[in-house]
Coordinates of C-alpha atoms in Angstrom, one line a residue:
M177 CA 0.1 0.2 0.0
D178 CA 1.1 3.5 -0.8
T179 CA 2.9 4.8 2.5
R180 CA 1.3 8.3 1.9
V181 CA -2.1 6.6 2.2
I182 CA -0.8 4.8 5.3
S183 CA 0.2 8.2 6.7
S184 CA -3.2 10.0 5.8
A185 CA -5.1 7.0 7.6
R186 CA -2.7 7.4 10.5
R187 CA -3.2 11.1 10.8
G188 CA -7.1 10.7 10.6
L189 CA -7.0 8.2 13.4
L190 CA -4.9 10.5 15.4
H191 CA -7.0 13.4 14.8
A192 CA -10.2 11.4 15.7
R193 CA -8.4 10.5 18.9
S194 CA -7.4 13.8 19.6
K195 CA -10.9 14.9 19.3
W196 CA -12.4 12.6 21.6
I197 CA -9.6 13.2 24.5
M198 CA -10.4 17.0 23.8
L199 CA -14.3 15.9 24.7
L200 CA -13.4 13.8 27.7
A201 CA -11.1 16.6 29.0
A202 CA -14.0 19.2 28.8
V203 CA -16.3 16.8 30.4
A204 CA -14.1 16.4 33.2
V205 CA -13.8 20.4 33.7
F206 CA -17.5 20.6 33.6
V207 CA -17.6 18.1 36.5
A208 CA -14.9 19.5 38.4
V209 CA -16.4 23.0 38.0
G210 CA -19.9 21.9 38.9
A211 CA -19.2 20.2 41.9
S212 CA -19.3 21.9 45.4
S213 CA -16.4 22.4 47.7
A214 CA -17.8 19.7 50.0
A215 CA -18.4 17.2 47.4
A216 CA -14.8 17.8 45.8
Q217 CA -13.2 16.0 48.9
A218 CA -13.4 12.8 47.6
P219 CA -13.3 11.2 44.2
K220 CA -16.8 11.1 42.5
K221 CA -18.0 8.3 40.1
V222 CA -18.8 10.0 36.7
M223 CA -20.6 8.5 33.4
P224 CA -17.8 8.7 31.1
V225 CA -18.4 9.8 27.6
L226 CA -18.5 6.4 25.4
M227 CA -15.6 6.2 22.6
P228 CA -16.1 4.2 19.4
P229 CA -14.3 0.8 19.7
E230 CA -11.5 1.6 17.5
L231 CA -10.4 4.3 20.0
Y232 CA -10.5 2.3 23.1
P233 CA -7.1 2.2 25.1
P234 CA -5.6 -0.9 25.7
R235 CA -6.5 -3.1 28.7
P236 CA -3.7 -3.2 31.2
P237 CA -3.0 -6.4 32.8
I238 CA -5.4 -8.3 35.4
V239 CA -3.3 -10.7 37.1
G240 CA -5.2 -12.2 40.0
V241 CA -7.4 -12.2 42.9
A242 CA -6.0 -9.6 45.3
H243 CA -8.4 -9.7 48.5
I244 CA -12.1 -10.8 49.3
G245 CA -13.4 -8.1 51.9
L246 CA -15.9 -9.3 54.4
K247 CA -18.3 -7.7 57.0
V248 CA -18.0 -9.4 60.5
S249 CA -19.9 -9.1 63.6
D250 CA -17.5 -10.1 66.2
L251 CA -14.1 -9.2 65.3
A252 CA -12.7 -11.3 68.0
A253 CA -14.4 -14.5 66.8
S254 CA -13.4 -13.8 63.5
R255 CA -9.7 -13.5 64.3
D256 CA -9.9 -16.7 66.1
F257 CA -11.1 -18.5 63.1
Y258 CA -8.8 -16.5 60.6
G259 CA -5.7 -16.3 62.8
H260 CA -5.7 -19.5 64.6
V261 CA -7.7 -22.1 62.9
L262 CA -6.6 -21.1 59.4
G263 CA -3.3 -19.6 60.6
Y264 CA -2.8 -16.7 59.3
A265 CA -1.5 -13.6 60.6
E266 CA -2.8 -10.3 61.1
A267 CA -0.3 -8.4 59.3
F268 CA -1.6 -4.9 59.9
K269 CA -4.7 -2.7 60.4
L270 CA -6.4 0.8 58.9
D271 CA -7.9 3.4 61.2
K272 CA -10.7 5.8 59.9
P273 CA -9.7 9.9 60.0
D274 CA -11.4 9.8 63.4
G275 CA -9.3 7.2 64.9
S276 CA -11.7 4.2 65.0
L277 CA -11.1 0.8 63.6
M278 CA -11.6 0.5 59.6
L279 CA -10.4 -3.0 58.7
V280 CA -7.9 -5.6 59.4
Y281 CA -5.8 -7.6 57.2
F282 CA -4.9 -11.3 57.2
K283 CA -2.2 -11.9 55.0
V284 CA -2.3 -14.9 52.7
N285 CA 0.8 -13.9 50.7
D286 CA 2.4 -10.8 49.4
H287 CA -0.2 -10.2 47.0
Q288 CA -3.5 -11.6 48.6
Y289 CA -5.2 -10.7 51.4
I290 CA -8.4 -11.4 53.4
E291 CA -10.0 -7.6 54.8
L292 CA -12.4 -7.7 57.7
F293 CA -14.5 -5.0 58.4
P294 CA -16.1 -5.0 61.9
T295 CA -19.2 -3.2 60.3
L296 CA -21.9 -6.1 60.3
K297 CA -25.0 -5.4 62.4
S298 CA -27.6 -7.5 61.1
P299 CA -27.8 -11.5 60.7
T300 CA -29.5 -10.9 57.5
E301 CA -26.8 -8.4 55.9
D302 CA -24.8 -9.7 53.1
R303 CA -21.4 -10.3 54.7
L304 CA -19.5 -9.5 51.3
S305 CA -18.0 -6.0 51.5
H306 CA -16.3 -6.4 48.3
I307 CA -13.7 -8.4 46.0
A308 CA -10.6 -7.2 44.6
F309 CA -8.4 -8.1 41.5
E310 CA -4.8 -7.0 41.1
T311 CA -3.6 -4.9 38.0
T312 CA -0.3 -3.5 36.8
D313 CA -1.8 -0.3 36.0
A314 CA -4.8 1.2 38.0
R315 CA -4.8 4.5 36.4
A316 CA -4.8 3.1 32.6
L317 CA -7.4 0.3 33.6
R318 CA -9.8 3.1 34.8
D319 CA -9.3 4.9 31.6
Y320 CA -10.0 1.8 29.7
L321 CA -13.4 1.1 31.8
A322 CA -14.3 4.8 31.1
A323 CA -14.0 4.4 27.4
R324 CA -16.2 1.5 27.9
G325 CA -18.8 3.1 29.4
V326 CA -18.4 2.0 32.9
P327 CA -19.0 4.6 35.7
V328 CA -15.6 5.0 37.5
P329 CA -13.9 8.0 39.7
D330 CA -13.0 11.0 38.1
R331 CA -9.7 10.6 39.4
L332 CA -7.3 8.4 41.5
K333 CA -4.9 9.0 44.5
P334 CA -3.4 6.6 46.8
G335 CA -5.4 5.5 49.5
L336 CA -4.7 5.4 53.2
D337 CA -2.6 2.1 52.5
G338 CA -0.4 3.8 49.7
D339 CA -1.6 1.8 47.0
L340 CA -3.7 2.9 43.8
S341 CA -7.1 1.5 43.8
F342 CA -10.9 2.0 42.7
M343 CA -14.2 0.7 43.0
V344 CA -16.8 -0.4 40.1
T345 CA -19.9 -2.0 40.4
D346 CA -20.8 -5.3 38.7
P347 CA -24.3 -5.8 37.2
D348 CA -25.4 -7.8 40.2
G349 CA -24.5 -4.8 42.5
H350 CA -21.3 -6.3 43.8
R351 CA -18.4 -4.0 44.4
V352 CA -15.4 -4.5 42.7
E353 CA -12.2 -3.3 43.3
F354 CA -8.9 -2.9 41.2
M355 CA -5.7 -2.3 42.9
Q356 CA -2.2 -1.7 42.1
Y357 CA 0.5 -2.1 44.7
M358 CA 2.8 1.1 44.6
P359 CA 6.3 1.2 46.1
G360 CA 6.4 2.1 49.7
S361 CA 2.9 1.1 50.3
L362 CA 1.5 -0.5 53.3
H363 CA 1.6 -3.7 51.6
T364 CA 5.0 -3.6 49.6
R365 CA 6.8 -2.5 52.6
N366 CA 5.7 -5.8 54.4
F367 CA 6.5 -7.8 51.3
G368 CA 8.2 -11.2 52.9
K369 CA 6.7 -10.5 56.3
F370 CA 3.8 -11.9 58.3
L371 CA 4.1 -15.4 56.4
P372 CA 4.1 -17.8 59.0
A373 CA 4.5 -21.9 58.7
T374 CA 0.9 -22.1 60.4
R375 CA -1.1 -21.0 57.2
V376 CA -3.4 -23.6 56.0
S377 CA -3.0 -22.3 52.5
D378 CA -0.8 -19.8 50.9
H379 CA -3.3 -18.7 48.1
I380 CA -6.6 -17.7 47.2
Q381 CA -7.4 -19.5 44.0
H382 CA -11.1 -18.0 43.7
V383 CA -13.5 -16.1 44.9
G384 CA -17.2 -16.7 44.4
I385 CA -20.3 -14.1 44.0
A386 CA -24.1 -14.8 43.3
V387 CA -25.0 -14.0 39.9
K388 CA -28.8 -13.6 38.8
D389 CA -28.3 -12.7 35.1
Q390 CA -25.2 -14.4 33.6
A391 CA -25.4 -12.7 30.3
A392 CA -25.1 -9.2 32.3
A393 CA -22.3 -10.8 34.0
D394 CA -20.6 -12.1 31.1
K395 CA -20.8 -8.3 29.2
F396 CA -19.0 -6.8 32.3
Y397 CA -16.6 -9.5 33.0
K398 CA -16.1 -11.4 30.0
D399 CA -16.7 -8.9 27.1
I400 CA -15.4 -5.7 29.0
L401 CA -12.8 -6.9 31.4
G402 CA -11.4 -10.0 29.4
F403 CA -12.1 -12.7 31.8
R404 CA -12.6 -16.4 30.1
V405 CA -14.2 -19.2 30.9
G406 CA -12.4 -21.9 32.6
W407 CA -14.6 -24.5 33.8
H408 CA -18.4 -25.0 34.2
G409 CA -20.5 -27.3 36.0
G410 CA -23.9 -27.9 38.0
R411 CA -25.6 -30.1 40.5
N412 CA -26.7 -32.6 37.7
D413 CA -25.3 -33.3 34.0
Q414 CA -28.3 -30.9 32.9
S415 CA -27.6 -27.7 34.6
T416 CA -25.0 -25.0 34.9
D417 CA -24.9 -23.8 38.3
W418 CA -21.3 -22.6 38.6
V419 CA -18.9 -20.8 36.0
D420 CA -15.1 -20.2 36.7
M421 CA -14.3 -17.1 35.0
V422 CA -10.3 -16.8 34.7
V423 CA -8.5 -13.5 35.2
P424 CA -7.1 -12.4 31.7
D425 CA -3.7 -12.4 32.7
G426 CA -3.3 -15.4 35.4
K427 CA -4.9 -18.4 36.6
D428 CA -6.9 -17.1 39.6
W429 CA -10.6 -17.0 38.9
L430 CA -14.1 -15.3 39.7
E431 CA -16.9 -18.3 40.0
Y432 CA -20.4 -17.3 39.2
M433 CA -22.9 -18.9 41.7
L434 CA -25.9 -19.4 39.6
N435 CA -29.6 -20.6 40.1
V436 CA -30.3 -19.6 43.8
P437 CA -33.2 -17.1 43.7
N438 CA -33.8 -15.2 47.0
P439 CA -30.9 -16.7 48.8
T440 CA -31.2 -17.0 52.8
P441 CA -28.2 -15.2 54.6
K442 CA -26.8 -18.8 55.0
Q443 CA -27.1 -19.5 51.6
L444 CA -25.8 -16.0 50.4
G445 CA -22.7 -16.8 53.0
G446 CA -22.1 -20.1 51.0
M447 CA -22.3 -18.3 47.6
H448 CA -20.1 -15.5 48.6
H449 CA -16.8 -17.4 49.2
M450 CA -13.2 -17.8 49.1
S451 CA -11.1 -21.0 47.9
L452 CA -7.9 -21.8 49.4
R453 CA -5.7 -24.0 47.5
V454 CA -4.0 -26.8 49.6
P455 CA -1.4 -29.2 48.8
S456 CA -3.8 -31.8 50.3
V457 CA -7.1 -31.5 51.7
Q458 CA -7.1 -34.2 54.0
A459 CA -3.9 -32.5 55.7
G460 CA -6.0 -29.4 55.7
Y461 CA -8.8 -31.2 57.6
K462 CA -6.5 -32.7 60.1
T463 CA -4.6 -29.3 60.8
V464 CA -8.1 -27.6 61.4
T465 CA -9.7 -30.3 63.5
E466 CA -6.5 -30.1 65.8
R467 CA -7.0 -26.5 66.2
G468 CA -10.4 -27.2 67.6
Y469 CA -12.7 -26.6 64.6
K470 CA -15.5 -29.2 63.8
A471 CA -15.4 -29.6 60.3
G472 CA -17.5 -31.9 58.0
E473 CA -15.8 -34.6 56.0
P474 CA -13.8 -33.7 52.9
K475 CA -15.5 -34.8 49.6
V476 CA -15.0 -34.7 45.9
G477 CA -16.7 -32.0 44.0
R478 CA -18.5 -32.2 41.0
D479 CA -15.2 -30.8 39.5
G480 CA -13.2 -33.7 40.4
K481 CA -11.4 -32.2 43.2
W482 CA -11.2 -33.1 46.8
Q483 CA -12.6 -30.3 48.8
L484 CA -13.5 -29.0 52.4
N485 CA -16.1 -26.6 53.4
L486 CA -15.4 -24.3 56.3
F487 CA -17.6 -21.5 57.6
D488 CA -16.4 -18.6 59.8
P489 CA -18.4 -17.1 62.6
D490 CA -20.6 -15.3 60.4
L491 CA -21.3 -18.0 58.0
T492 CA -19.1 -16.9 54.9
R493 CA -17.7 -20.0 53.6
V494 CA -14.1 -21.0 53.3
E495 CA -13.3 -23.5 50.6
L496 CA -10.1 -25.9 51.0
M497 CA -9.5 -27.4 47.6
D498 CA -6.8 -29.6 46.1
P499 CA -5.1 -28.1 42.9
K500 CA -5.7 -31.2 40.7
P501 CA -8.9 -33.3 39.9
V502 CA -8.6 -37.1 41.1
Q503 CA -11.7 -38.0 39.2
T504 CA -13.2 -36.9 35.6
P505 CA -14.8 -33.5 36.2
C506 CA -18.4 -33.5 35.0
C507 CA -19.9 -31.1 32.7
S508 CA -17.1 -29.7 30.7
P509 CA -13.5 -29.9 30.1
M510 CA -11.1 -28.8 33.0
P511 CA -8.4 -26.5 31.7
E512 CA -5.1 -28.0 30.9
W513 CA -3.0 -26.3 33.3
Q514 CA -5.3 -27.7 36.3
L515 CA -4.7 -31.1 34.9
G516 CA -0.8 -31.1 34.6
P517 CA 1.7 -32.2 37.1

């Protein structure tokens, strides 16, 4: 092709991109000017101007599960479960500006945490605060989602922990955080620390959420964010009750929990769960029972893997799971990276 034609096309694309950038900048100025001084103290979510698909900025990597945030009613009882039974270290905490406790962090590994918020007031309240995924570039991901029409904060700044993060809402109303660990933050300053040998697991392999409309969830997680289907299965061979959506740039996954209309608080605690990868579920069972937890017997799930369900004091399910199937999974093929040695 004539290089002059290519250059002309390139100039046209750059011109179009510049026009959209100028329009987005104008919208940002309008929002900033129109906000009151009181409201301007914190980032606000804005409905961005949609870009044509050919002008979308590239999506930065989303590499894995960063944490799960849970609301708890009795912090002492929760500390016993996550600290003693599961063996995690309470690495640090954050206070609110008024000095009261905001949350405590139980460290799974340098990039994964269980965050506990002592805010649960009612036995009928959802225990799930939010789920979080790690990205390598929070600002670029914010811009990417804005271009795809997802309401996002109008600006990002380091949080109280020193990391960059922002929150969006998925089609089922779940709060989903994307975070980037920054040099000198509370987390990175403590890399290599608070990793005791008592940990029953050193990896959160997935988090689960209740999904009412799979098509709507797919549009958000699959089409926009780039998650990919890993495995799906059901309580019988004719149904699909769980779908494993693998992060775009890693091996952790988000599990859709389907087909439970109007769940009770106990059912919701089982659906909004985390799965901890263990070398041996039988060894994990022995460990938690020796620490005083009364667990049911381990079993092989429909995915062919050994698993053991534990429940924290507020009935949030914590699943211990072997990394590889020991039986043929039902319903759909398992990703090859879960089948190898």
